[in-house]
Amino acid sequence: MAHLDEQAGLPRGAMAALPLLLAPMVVGAAILVVHPGAATGLGALLASTVAVAWYLMGGAVALGHLTRGMAARRALRAIRGEVAAASDPVWLCDARGQVLFQNDAAQQQFDDLTGRPVLSLIARLRADAEGQLAELTARAMRHGNADLELAEGQVLSLSCLPDAPLQIWSWHRAGVQPDVFEAALALGEDAPADDFDAVPVALLRLAADGRICRANAAARQLLEGMLAGDDTGQNLAELLEGPGRPLAAWLADLSAGRATNGTEMLRLRHRDSRHGDMRDRHYQLSLARDPSDPGRLIAVLTDASALKTLEAQFVQSQKMQAIGQLAGGIAHDFNNLLTAISGHCDLLMLKRDKGDPDYADLDQISQNANRAAALVGQLLAFSRKQTLKLQTLDLRDTLADLTHLLNRLVGERVGLTITYDPALRAIRADKRQLEQVIMNLVVNARDAMPSGGDITVRTESLHLAEAMTRDRVTLPKGDYVRIQVRDQGCGIAPDHLGKIFEPFFTTKRTGEGTGLGLSTAYGIVKQTGGFIFCDSVVDEGTTFSIYFPAHAHAPAVAAPAPRTAPRPAASLQTGPRATVLLVEDEAPVRAFAARALKLKGYDVLEAGSGEAALAVLQARQGPIDIFVTDVVMPGLDGPAWVREGRKLMPAAKVIFMSGYTEDIFVDGQVPVPDASFLAKPFTLTELTQMVEMQLARPAGGERLH
């Protein structure tokens, strides 16, 4: 009962007066019971009844005023946006004619009338203002609207209904009905809820220039408070950036029918001033002309942030794949060129001793060719197409061998700590490439601490009982060996963290970094079957974590290095020891390889394609001991022609050579039994050693690399 007065529409505390008003009625009733017909009792009862009736009538009036006031406020919120966007002067008044709101056009032409009676406006136009107001109101109540004709073809119109909480006054040219009048007809006291606001889709009603006439509840919620409430003329271009041209121009073309594309992807303006997830918000805006008003547009707004993020990730993956394919293709061509350069350089060096004036120049050519081969190796590592010589490794031994070199790399101002797990498992990896990865991470950690600090390299075994998902990658459950390289440096900015493994991306100054270090490390780790992640906090440090699948077997004892063949002599050996069929589509590489093998005394037959090689075999009368062939060639590739050639020469040994890796074979398996693989670029000595060892290897022996 405490707030019954408020629920009834009465002033606060008004119900407390009812007992006092009812007291005379109770007393009069008691007197009449004791003395029926007593004048005192009748008088008290009559006075109390009149007082209570008067009081309740006052409450009903107050309740009516309260209800009308609430309805007026709801109606005002419903059409305020449309009124603000109107080009003609418009005033919104309550049922008593008090001005509640006026648009900019009304304020500029007639000053500010808010809070004043609309009678003050009519008084400027007619001498008999009160009579004109009464007549206009009466006609509007009967017909819905009424006009007061003015000079120069202008009209002052009133739109209202008996039950409407608002009066809409408009100044416009004769014969033109303002759009807001249609909204006024639906603003009755018992009018149903507005369908536009009830639609669970973000809707905007826009003027041709982009002004927001109205936004429903879903739109206000989607834009998270960026709509300035019942704004007066807020433009959509202030919130969203347009599709490569001014948003207002696109909207104007759509409104005029000059454009057909009614859907665009937009993003928030001033994204740096937003906070949290609002910085990268994107919206899809679909527009259509308003059927009720051809001069306006209806917009459907959809949050497309997740779609844009997915699109960016897809574009990034395509870009990385394209760069990887490009890098692999370029590396293959460079490997052919480097094979020819270094091979012919070796041929020239065979004819000169170290005292020859040209020997130093040839040595420089050879060294720089090796440096170029190392750079090509980085490109292949990024594209995961380098040649890896996998072996079972104990990381404790690998890091122990690296410790001295790492200490020299970090210098005196940086401390280096290496810790091991006592029960560390073995892994399968290429030792040389793994050392390159660790050295790269340690050098980056050193560069991140120009004032000194500590670098920690930690190895440990761990078991994942459940699959772990991180950075859009899922690590299957199982046993892993983790290598962590942690520094106390400047850290990596969050907007750079997603780009650090991209090729040629670097935060160092021009000339200080190629941007291939981390991308190379990423390629090596992924090609080995591992995973690499980065955690970084600005001004606190960075941690790189590498996960390798644990190997079930103990590290194998390294096999003794094969016997090093003597350097080829400058003169031909007497008599050929074997016949070699050399198949290579690159003429410079074929010329070098043929000369190198002839210097070793082999009888060399040459072919520039698989088809030519088969023709040589068919025309050959004697046996051929070994096929040395490129893998990727126009027409018949290496494995295809070798399988056909083996039918003619089943005892011939096979060496495949390529600027790509063994991954070019199906499932990584050489398709010909007992074949060996020689990666380009190779030197004269590597080629002749491979041929010699392959010829000496018994059938069914271990494949050579």
XYZ file of C-alpha atoms in Angstrom:
705
model
C 0.000 0.000 0.000
C 3.030 2.222 0.377
C 3.043 3.204 -3.317
C -0.642 2.758 -4.129
C -0.924 6.477 -4.678
C 1.755 6.381 -7.412
C 0.161 3.369 -9.064
C -3.159 5.243 -9.158
C -1.509 8.260 -10.737
C -1.827 10.435 -7.617
C 0.938 12.557 -6.138
C 3.346 10.810 -3.783
C 1.808 10.482 -0.246
C -1.683 11.423 -1.415
C -3.250 8.180 -0.194
C -2.280 9.110 3.378
C -5.000 11.814 3.315
C -7.833 9.375 2.564
C -8.311 8.225 6.228
C -8.778 11.859 7.261
C -11.343 12.395 4.518
C -13.185 9.190 5.423
C -13.206 9.938 9.179
C -16.333 12.228 9.066
C -18.135 9.571 7.046
C -17.420 6.958 9.716
C -18.523 9.319 12.509
C -21.749 10.265 10.652
C -22.556 6.623 9.977
C -22.068 5.811 13.677
C -24.414 8.685 14.699
C -27.071 7.500 12.293
C -26.847 3.999 13.713
C -27.420 5.281 17.230
C -29.885 8.038 16.283
C -31.498 7.328 12.941
C -32.351 10.481 11.023
C -30.093 12.689 13.120
C -29.226 15.860 11.212
C -25.614 15.813 12.506
C -24.996 12.317 11.194
C -26.496 13.118 7.790
C -24.444 16.319 7.504
C -21.191 14.545 8.383
C -21.902 11.754 5.898
C -22.752 14.178 3.098
C -19.675 16.362 3.713
C -17.364 13.376 3.759
C -18.828 11.974 0.525
C -18.347 15.305 -1.290
C -14.743 15.605 -0.033
C -13.783 12.092 -1.131
C -15.455 12.570 -4.534
C -13.634 15.838 -5.103
C -10.364 14.251 -4.057
C -10.769 11.277 -6.350
C -11.770 13.474 -9.277
C -8.585 15.443 -8.774
C -6.623 12.179 -8.813
C -8.275 11.069 -12.040
C -7.373 14.360 -13.634
C -3.813 14.022 -12.435
C -3.687 10.479 -13.790
C -4.955 11.680 -17.144
C -2.315 14.386 -17.308
C 0.373 11.872 -16.395
C -0.749 9.387 -19.049
C -0.889 12.037 -21.745
C 2.554 13.288 -20.785
C 4.049 9.818 -21.074
C 2.349 9.238 -24.421
C 3.668 12.569 -25.679
C 7.216 11.657 -24.719
C 6.944 8.267 -26.455
C 5.558 9.874 -29.570
C 8.265 12.507 -29.509
C 10.984 9.852 -29.417
C 9.301 7.962 -32.260
C 9.300 10.791 -34.835
C 11.945 13.169 -33.562
C 14.531 11.846 -36.023
C 12.239 12.372 -39.006
C 11.346 15.856 -37.852
C 15.021 16.736 -37.402
C 15.776 15.604 -40.959
C 12.900 17.576 -42.510
C 13.913 20.486 -44.720
C 10.858 22.613 -43.826
C 10.262 24.200 -40.402
C 8.425 21.778 -38.095
C 7.280 22.153 -34.485
C 6.125 19.343 -32.162
C 3.658 20.452 -29.477
C 1.775 18.659 -26.745
C -2.032 18.489 -26.651
C -2.203 21.952 -25.037
C -0.113 23.568 -27.791
C 3.162 23.811 -25.826
C 6.218 23.513 -28.134
C 8.257 20.466 -27.129
C 10.700 20.293 -30.057
C 11.544 22.137 -33.270
C 13.987 21.301 -36.042
C 16.919 23.371 -37.257
C 14.944 24.948 -40.103
C 12.323 26.232 -37.649
C 14.933 27.613 -35.280
C 16.826 29.417 -38.043
C 13.691 31.018 -39.468
C 11.624 31.709 -36.335
C 14.094 31.540 -33.437
C 13.774 29.090 -30.549
C 10.160 28.528 -29.452
C 10.816 25.436 -27.304
C 8.834 25.619 -24.066
C 6.575 28.398 -25.365
C 2.971 28.075 -26.670
C 2.510 27.732 -30.409
C 0.171 30.723 -30.076
C 3.275 32.945 -30.057
C 4.068 31.703 -33.597
C 0.553 32.411 -34.894
C 0.612 35.858 -33.279
C 3.421 36.796 -35.684
C 1.210 35.890 -38.629
C -2.341 36.904 -37.687
C -3.829 39.632 -35.539
C -6.577 37.358 -34.215
C -4.128 34.649 -33.104
C -6.397 33.020 -30.517
C -9.327 32.763 -32.916
C -7.149 31.361 -35.681
C -5.657 28.787 -33.282
C -9.085 27.667 -32.080
C -10.401 27.343 -35.635
C -7.323 25.433 -36.844
C -7.488 23.063 -33.885
C -11.180 22.387 -34.377
C -10.760 21.633 -38.095
C -7.708 19.412 -37.450
C -9.614 17.442 -34.820
C -12.378 16.773 -37.357
C -10.264 16.093 -40.487
C -6.815 15.140 -39.166
C -5.126 18.291 -40.472
C -5.873 21.935 -41.230
C -4.051 24.680 -43.130
C -3.627 28.391 -42.521
C -2.858 30.105 -45.822
C -0.139 32.748 -45.724
C 1.461 35.096 -48.168
C 3.591 33.983 -51.161
C 2.000 30.538 -51.387
C 3.155 29.431 -47.941
C 0.973 27.394 -45.576
C 1.071 26.768 -41.832
C -0.392 23.292 -41.269
C -1.540 21.526 -38.145
C -1.835 17.748 -37.973
C -3.442 16.063 -34.971
C -6.206 13.735 -33.861
C -8.478 13.777 -30.810
C -6.531 10.953 -29.177
C -3.089 11.983 -30.439
C -0.602 13.041 -27.753
C 1.192 15.456 -30.106
C 0.350 18.286 -32.444
C 2.584 18.661 -35.506
C 2.879 22.159 -36.972
C 4.643 22.636 -40.289
C 5.551 25.604 -42.491
C 5.646 24.575 -46.165
C 4.508 25.455 -49.658
C 0.847 25.020 -50.560
C -0.009 21.611 -52.016
C 2.960 19.819 -50.426
C 2.199 17.652 -47.429
C 5.099 17.058 -45.053
C 6.207 13.444 -44.543
C 5.900 13.740 -40.796
C 2.104 14.073 -41.105
C 1.866 10.362 -41.907
C 3.632 9.559 -38.673
C 1.293 11.868 -36.763
C -1.769 9.907 -37.852
C -0.438 6.817 -36.053
C 0.364 8.566 -32.779
C -2.919 7.909 -31.005
C -2.961 7.226 -27.322
C -3.848 3.562 -27.869
C -1.785 3.104 -31.027
C 0.015 -0.244 -31.291
C 3.782 -0.526 -30.936
C 5.828 0.762 -33.864
C 6.714 -2.098 -36.238
C 9.888 -0.335 -37.379
C 11.278 -0.372 -33.856
C 10.080 -3.912 -33.160
C 11.868 -5.546 -36.133
C 14.782 -7.658 -34.743
C 17.058 -6.491 -37.575
C 19.143 -3.316 -37.445
C 17.244 -0.810 -39.609
C 18.024 2.800 -40.448
C 15.909 5.300 -42.326
C 18.240 7.662 -44.176
C 17.860 10.879 -46.083
C 19.485 11.099 -49.504
C 22.520 12.905 -48.055
C 23.093 10.235 -45.382
C 21.369 11.896 -42.442
C 19.881 9.361 -40.028
C 16.169 10.087 -39.839
C 15.441 7.123 -37.624
C 17.147 4.052 -36.139
C 15.362 1.141 -34.539
C 16.333 -0.520 -31.269
C 18.403 -3.244 -32.971
C 20.473 -0.617 -34.820
C 21.108 1.349 -31.659
C 22.220 -1.813 -29.894
C 24.450 -2.878 -32.793
C 26.244 0.465 -32.914
C 26.702 0.332 -29.130
C 25.857 3.870 -28.173
C 27.504 5.618 -31.129
C 24.118 6.897 -32.250
C 23.577 10.098 -30.318
C 20.159 9.121 -28.969
C 17.421 11.055 -30.696
C 19.966 12.945 -32.693
C 19.126 15.983 -34.740
C 20.677 15.380 -38.135
C 23.478 12.921 -37.291
C 25.017 11.690 -40.549
C 25.930 8.069 -41.207
C 29.189 9.238 -42.799
C 30.273 10.466 -39.363
C 30.174 6.871 -38.087
C 31.202 4.687 -41.023
C 33.793 4.964 -43.781
C 32.523 4.598 -47.298
C 33.348 2.102 -50.075
C 36.424 3.823 -51.480
C 34.585 7.084 -52.127
C 32.518 9.481 -50.018
C 29.613 7.651 -48.456
C 27.301 10.584 -49.133
C 28.011 10.344 -52.887
C 27.161 6.632 -52.940
C 23.916 7.251 -51.037
C 22.964 10.106 -53.341
C 23.492 7.887 -56.413
C 21.342 5.157 -54.914
C 18.609 7.594 -53.978
C 18.575 9.053 -57.485
C 18.650 5.616 -59.140
C 22.117 6.155 -60.695
C 23.719 3.214 -58.840
C 22.696 -0.447 -58.786
C 25.036 -1.835 -56.133
C 23.030 -1.518 -52.935
C 25.378 -3.458 -50.642
C 28.794 -2.375 -49.399
C 31.214 -3.323 -46.638
C 31.917 -0.366 -44.332
C 34.109 0.083 -41.278
C 34.077 2.391 -38.295
C 35.655 5.774 -38.678
C 38.530 6.870 -36.442
C 39.282 3.283 -35.457
C 42.264 4.383 -33.315
C 39.913 6.326 -31.068
C 37.743 3.274 -30.416
C 38.441 0.904 -27.605
C 38.372 -2.868 -27.243
C 36.818 -4.888 -30.044
C 35.230 -1.759 -31.546
C 38.574 -0.882 -33.193
C 38.166 -3.485 -35.950
C 34.407 -3.494 -36.436
C 33.063 -3.825 -39.965
C 29.462 -3.568 -41.090
C 27.636 -4.662 -44.205
C 25.156 -2.020 -45.319
C 22.334 -3.026 -47.666
C 20.227 -0.177 -49.041
C 16.930 0.120 -50.873
C 14.754 3.074 -51.733
C 11.997 3.682 -49.205
C 8.714 2.649 -50.870
C 6.784 5.176 -48.771
C 9.119 8.022 -49.702
C 11.189 7.780 -52.925
C 13.504 10.475 -51.632
C 14.684 8.381 -48.707
C 16.471 5.078 -48.146
C 15.949 2.073 -45.909
C 19.227 0.534 -44.686
C 19.830 -2.908 -43.186
C 22.981 -2.986 -41.044
C 24.791 -6.267 -40.297
C 27.873 -6.842 -38.170
C 30.443 -8.325 -40.594
C 33.494 -8.173 -38.317
C 33.842 -11.957 -38.069
C 33.403 -12.277 -41.837
C 36.100 -9.659 -42.499
C 38.460 -11.391 -40.070
C 37.907 -14.705 -41.840
C 38.373 -13.011 -45.206
C 41.648 -11.428 -44.055
C 42.889 -14.793 -42.813
C 41.985 -16.439 -46.110
C 43.710 -13.703 -48.123
C 46.762 -14.007 -45.876
C 46.909 -17.773 -46.348
C 46.595 -17.346 -50.116
C 49.343 -14.734 -50.097
C 51.655 -16.936 -48.059
C 50.933 -19.913 -50.311
C 51.635 -17.835 -53.419
C 54.889 -16.520 -51.952
C 55.872 -20.066 -51.002
C 55.220 -21.346 -54.525
C 57.070 -18.382 -55.995
C 59.992 -18.913 -53.645
C 60.150 -22.610 -54.503
C 60.051 -21.922 -58.239
C 62.682 -19.185 -58.054
C 64.870 -21.377 -55.854
C 64.683 -24.207 -58.395
C 65.799 -21.922 -61.229
C 68.533 -20.391 -59.076
C 69.774 -23.820 -58.097
C 70.223 -24.693 -61.774
C 72.111 -21.444 -62.362
C 74.272 -21.903 -59.263
C 75.039 -25.499 -60.258
C 76.325 -24.281 -63.622
C 78.263 -21.357 -62.093
C 79.947 -23.307 -59.302
C 80.484 -26.349 -61.558
C 82.291 -24.470 -64.303
C 84.244 -22.600 -61.629
C 85.397 -25.987 -60.268
C 86.403 -27.036 -63.770
C 88.557 -23.923 -64.126
C 90.107 -24.402 -60.679
C 91.151 -27.951 -61.627
C 93.558 -26.499 -64.181
C 95.178 -24.001 -61.804
C 97.074 -24.266 -58.591
C 96.913 -21.796 -55.703
C 99.828 -19.801 -57.065
C 98.026 -18.986 -60.273
C 96.960 -15.281 -60.499
C 93.411 -16.324 -61.467
C 92.971 -18.806 -58.630
C 92.000 -16.138 -56.063
C 89.314 -14.745 -58.397
C 87.909 -18.194 -59.037
C 87.887 -18.877 -55.313
C 85.866 -15.680 -54.730
C 83.354 -16.789 -57.381
C 83.032 -20.158 -55.667
C 82.554 -18.630 -52.204
C 79.907 -16.190 -53.384
C 78.101 -18.981 -55.220
C 77.990 -20.842 -51.904
C 76.567 -17.747 -50.178
C 73.915 -17.482 -52.888
C 73.102 -21.164 -52.369
C 72.603 -20.487 -48.648
C 70.165 -17.657 -49.459
C 68.266 -19.931 -51.832
C 68.177 -22.460 -49.011
C 66.388 -19.870 -46.868
C 63.748 -19.384 -49.557
C 63.295 -23.129 -49.805
C 63.056 -23.370 -46.018
C 60.256 -20.797 -46.024
C 58.402 -22.673 -48.774
C 59.150 -25.949 -46.927
C 60.862 -27.414 -49.989
C 64.441 -27.659 -48.824
C 66.270 -30.964 -48.557
C 66.295 -32.186 -44.944
C 68.564 -34.957 -43.717
C 66.509 -36.231 -40.811
C 68.224 -38.087 -38.010
C 67.439 -38.993 -34.430
C 68.806 -36.257 -32.168
C 69.326 -35.772 -28.460
C 68.832 -32.042 -27.897
C 71.228 -32.108 -24.959
C 74.070 -33.052 -27.291
C 72.939 -30.621 -29.977
C 72.786 -27.663 -27.570
C 76.054 -28.669 -25.923
C 77.750 -28.467 -29.320
C 76.147 -25.047 -29.894
C 76.872 -23.514 -26.484
C 80.297 -22.082 -27.340
C 79.045 -20.535 -30.592
C 75.919 -19.113 -28.919
C 77.982 -17.493 -26.163
C 80.115 -15.785 -28.789
C 76.982 -14.615 -30.638
C 75.286 -12.987 -27.634
C 78.398 -11.104 -26.478
C 79.451 -9.996 -23.012
C 76.437 -7.819 -22.116
C 73.902 -10.612 -22.484
C 73.754 -13.688 -20.280
C 72.844 -17.073 -21.744
C 71.360 -19.911 -19.662
C 70.620 -23.357 -21.103
C 68.633 -25.852 -19.027
C 67.727 -29.453 -19.811
C 65.022 -31.851 -18.786
C 66.754 -34.894 -17.180
C 64.286 -37.198 -18.944
C 64.485 -35.456 -22.310
C 63.149 -37.511 -25.225
C 64.789 -37.726 -28.640
C 63.428 -36.036 -31.783
C 63.778 -36.527 -35.537
C 65.200 -33.459 -37.264
C 67.930 -32.128 -39.507
C 70.699 -31.180 -37.091
C 72.156 -28.414 -39.229
C 68.763 -26.817 -39.860
C 67.736 -27.136 -36.197
C 70.934 -25.379 -35.164
C 70.078 -22.596 -37.615
C 66.642 -22.168 -36.006
C 68.061 -21.949 -32.461
C 70.830 -19.548 -33.493
C 68.310 -17.317 -35.270
C 66.054 -17.119 -32.198
C 68.996 -16.409 -29.883
C 70.324 -13.659 -32.162
C 66.861 -12.047 -32.327
C 66.660 -12.203 -28.521
C 70.060 -10.518 -28.281
C 69.013 -7.736 -30.682
C 65.891 -7.132 -28.560
C 68.101 -6.290 -25.538
C 70.572 -3.592 -26.667
C 71.201 -2.654 -23.032
C 71.834 -6.233 -21.952
C 69.782 -8.871 -20.206
C 69.361 -12.626 -19.903
C 68.398 -15.208 -22.514
C 67.074 -18.567 -21.356
C 67.007 -21.650 -23.589
C 65.001 -24.441 -21.965
C 64.258 -27.943 -23.215
C 61.670 -30.223 -21.661
C 59.520 -33.237 -22.383
C 55.770 -32.897 -21.986
C 52.668 -34.957 -22.583
C 49.447 -33.500 -23.981
C 46.532 -35.519 -22.639
C 44.159 -33.562 -24.897
C 44.631 -31.813 -28.212
C 45.769 -28.200 -27.773
C 44.428 -25.487 -30.059
C 46.322 -22.232 -30.392
C 46.710 -19.571 -33.086
C 44.325 -21.485 -35.375
C 46.563 -24.587 -35.082
C 45.714 -27.813 -33.289
C 48.438 -29.945 -31.700
C 47.315 -33.574 -31.493
C 47.550 -35.188 -28.092
C 50.738 -37.133 -27.431
C 54.356 -36.711 -26.340
C 56.363 -33.662 -27.362
C 59.742 -32.075 -26.771
C 59.496 -28.315 -26.250
C 62.290 -25.806 -26.802
C 61.727 -22.344 -25.312
C 63.869 -19.291 -26.041
C 62.990 -16.457 -23.652
C 64.406 -12.924 -23.475
C 63.831 -9.811 -21.372
C 63.796 -7.411 -24.286
C 61.492 -4.781 -25.703
C 58.844 -7.259 -26.813
C 56.754 -7.268 -29.971
C 53.829 -4.916 -30.551
C 50.448 -6.704 -30.724
C 49.774 -5.480 -34.272
C 53.121 -6.968 -35.405
C 52.737 -10.284 -33.609
C 50.652 -11.849 -36.364
C 53.169 -10.901 -39.080
C 56.503 -11.996 -37.606
C 56.639 -15.262 -39.571
C 55.891 -13.566 -42.894
C 58.818 -13.411 -45.330
C 60.589 -10.065 -45.605
C 58.724 -8.622 -42.599
C 61.101 -7.004 -40.133
C 60.915 -4.323 -37.456
C 64.621 -3.566 -37.778
C 65.935 -0.554 -39.587
C 66.701 -0.681 -43.304
C 69.864 -2.664 -43.916
C 69.839 -4.425 -40.545
C 67.604 -7.379 -41.388
C 66.327 -9.284 -44.428
C 63.080 -10.402 -42.837
C 63.841 -14.026 -43.715
C 65.094 -15.216 -40.306
C 61.809 -16.088 -38.588
C 60.114 -17.182 -41.810
C 63.022 -19.569 -42.410
C 62.742 -20.895 -38.858
C 59.005 -21.339 -39.327
C 59.523 -23.277 -42.571
C 62.147 -25.571 -41.036
C 60.026 -26.342 -37.982
C 56.868 -27.009 -40.023
C 58.713 -29.154 -42.564
C 60.113 -31.217 -39.689
C 56.586 -31.782 -38.400
C 56.799 -29.383 -35.462
C 54.997 -26.257 -34.298
C 56.314 -22.815 -33.334
C 54.499 -20.132 -31.297
C 55.369 -16.702 -29.978
C 54.263 -14.980 -26.763
C 55.301 -11.396 -26.208
C 54.529 -8.492 -23.903
C 55.825 -5.028 -24.793
C 58.707 -3.961 -22.513
C 58.626 -7.319 -20.707
C 60.073 -9.800 -23.182
C 59.342 -12.481 -25.759
C 59.165 -16.275 -25.600
C 59.365 -18.546 -28.642
C 58.113 -22.097 -28.045
C 58.905 -24.935 -30.461
C 57.126 -28.281 -30.183
C 58.618 -31.399 -31.834
C 56.961 -34.821 -31.699
C 58.968 -37.002 -29.302
C 60.745 -39.921 -30.929
C 60.233 -43.334 -29.388
C 63.737 -44.635 -29.987
C 67.066 -43.675 -28.508
C 69.372 -41.553 -30.667
C 71.105 -43.667 -33.232
C 74.866 -43.773 -33.343
C 76.071 -41.650 -36.183
C 77.372 -43.669 -39.063
C 80.995 -43.110 -40.054
C 81.405 -40.519 -42.715
C 81.775 -41.963 -46.192
C 85.199 -42.057 -47.667
C 86.057 -38.782 -49.316
C 86.898 -39.254 -52.935
C 90.131 -37.712 -54.119
C 89.888 -34.438 -56.013
C 89.550 -35.162 -59.732
C 92.796 -34.903 -61.587
C 93.254 -32.493 -64.469
C 93.875 -35.274 -66.933
C 91.561 -38.002 -68.181
C 91.976 -41.442 -66.664
C 92.805 -44.214 -69.085
C 89.771 -46.024 -70.364
C 86.168 -45.579 -69.234
C 85.120 -47.533 -66.146
C 81.376 -47.213 -66.692
C 78.795 -45.728 -69.015
C 76.596 -42.897 -67.731
C 73.382 -41.652 -69.344
C 73.051 -37.987 -68.293
C 69.571 -36.479 -68.770
C 69.175 -32.750 -67.976
C 67.009 -30.146 -69.707
C 69.207 -27.201 -68.586
C 72.046 -27.066 -71.122
C 74.628 -25.314 -68.849
C 74.077 -27.849 -66.063
C 74.252 -30.735 -68.530
C 77.474 -29.381 -70.048
C 79.180 -29.056 -66.645
C 78.019 -32.469 -65.400
C 79.130 -34.181 -68.633
C 82.601 -32.642 -68.456
C 82.937 -33.499 -64.770
C 82.047 -37.153 -65.374
C 84.299 -37.390 -68.409
C 87.182 -36.056 -66.325
C 86.624 -39.014 -64.023
C 86.906 -41.362 -66.975
C 83.261 -42.225 -67.478
C 81.709 -42.718 -70.882
C 78.911 -40.144 -70.943
C 75.801 -40.177 -73.117
C 73.725 -36.962 -73.035
C 70.012 -36.270 -73.495
C 67.952 -33.098 -73.014
C 64.603 -34.755 -72.231
C 63.028 -38.027 -71.156
C 61.933 -38.792 -74.697
C 65.495 -38.249 -75.983
C 66.840 -40.496 -73.223
C 64.545 -43.365 -74.277
C 65.639 -42.867 -77.890
C 69.295 -43.156 -76.797
C 68.518 -46.385 -74.926
C 66.744 -47.918 -77.907
C 69.642 -47.072 -80.218
C 72.303 -48.225 -77.727
C 73.921 -51.576 -78.451
C 75.934 -51.977 -75.261
C 74.900 -51.714 -71.587
C 74.475 -48.504 -69.638
C 75.609 -48.688 -66.011
C 73.895 -45.697 -64.422
C 71.214 -43.121 -65.188
C 71.838 -39.593 -63.854
C 68.663 -37.613 -64.497
C 66.851 -34.457 -63.514
C 63.441 -35.020 -61.933
C 61.312 -32.162 -63.292
C 61.510 -31.806 -67.066
C 59.124 -30.893 -69.881
C 57.330 -33.924 -71.286
C 58.354 -37.129 -69.567
C 59.749 -36.371 -66.130
C 62.647 -38.257 -64.553
C 60.748 -41.058 -62.758
C 58.508 -41.673 -65.794
C 61.291 -42.246 -68.314
C 63.456 -44.160 -65.819
C 60.664 -46.700 -65.263
C 60.503 -47.240 -69.042
C 64.301 -47.254 -69.327
C 64.641 -49.900 -66.608
C 62.657 -52.254 -68.850
C 65.468 -51.972 -71.402
C 68.367 -51.750 -68.931
C 67.154 -53.463 -65.722
C 70.619 -53.495 -64.093
C 71.242 -49.747 -64.455
C 71.699 -47.753 -61.247
C 69.760 -44.457 -60.852
C 70.587 -41.025 -59.426
C 67.876 -38.358 -59.389
C 68.961 -34.717 -59.139
C 66.757 -31.677 -58.660
C 66.616 -28.130 -57.407
C 63.498 -29.134 -55.473
C 63.434 -31.637 -52.635
C 62.506 -35.258 -52.316
C 58.981 -34.046 -51.477
C 58.394 -33.813 -55.227
C 58.116 -37.593 -55.223
C 54.775 -39.115 -54.261
C 54.652 -39.573 -50.456
C 58.327 -38.552 -50.301
C 59.421 -41.945 -51.660
C 61.773 -42.284 -54.628
C 59.669 -44.224 -57.169
C 62.561 -46.393 -58.423
C 64.134 -49.055 -56.165
C 67.702 -48.387 -54.935
C 67.748 -44.891 -56.479
C 69.635 -42.033 -54.844
C 68.933 -38.308 -54.706
C 71.395 -35.436 -55.310
C 70.165 -31.960 -54.430
C 71.128 -28.942 -56.512
C 73.300 -26.974 -56.382
C 76.068 -29.557 -56.234
C 79.787 -29.315 -56.818
C 81.970 -31.305 -59.159
C 83.265 -33.421 -56.276
C 79.744 -34.115 -54.902
C 78.545 -35.284 -58.315
C 81.471 -37.590 -59.008
C 81.436 -38.994 -55.466
C 77.718 -39.778 -55.731
C 78.166 -41.583 -59.064
C 81.156 -43.533 -57.750
C 79.379 -44.634 -54.541
C 76.162 -45.523 -56.361
C 78.086 -47.714 -58.808
C 79.937 -49.378 -55.934
C 76.795 -49.974 -53.840
C 75.355 -53.479 -54.083
C 71.768 -53.900 -55.229
C 69.268 -53.484 -52.371
C 71.680 -51.393 -50.289
C 70.767 -48.246 -48.341
C 69.725 -45.297 -50.475
C 72.257 -42.474 -50.688
C 71.638 -38.716 -50.324
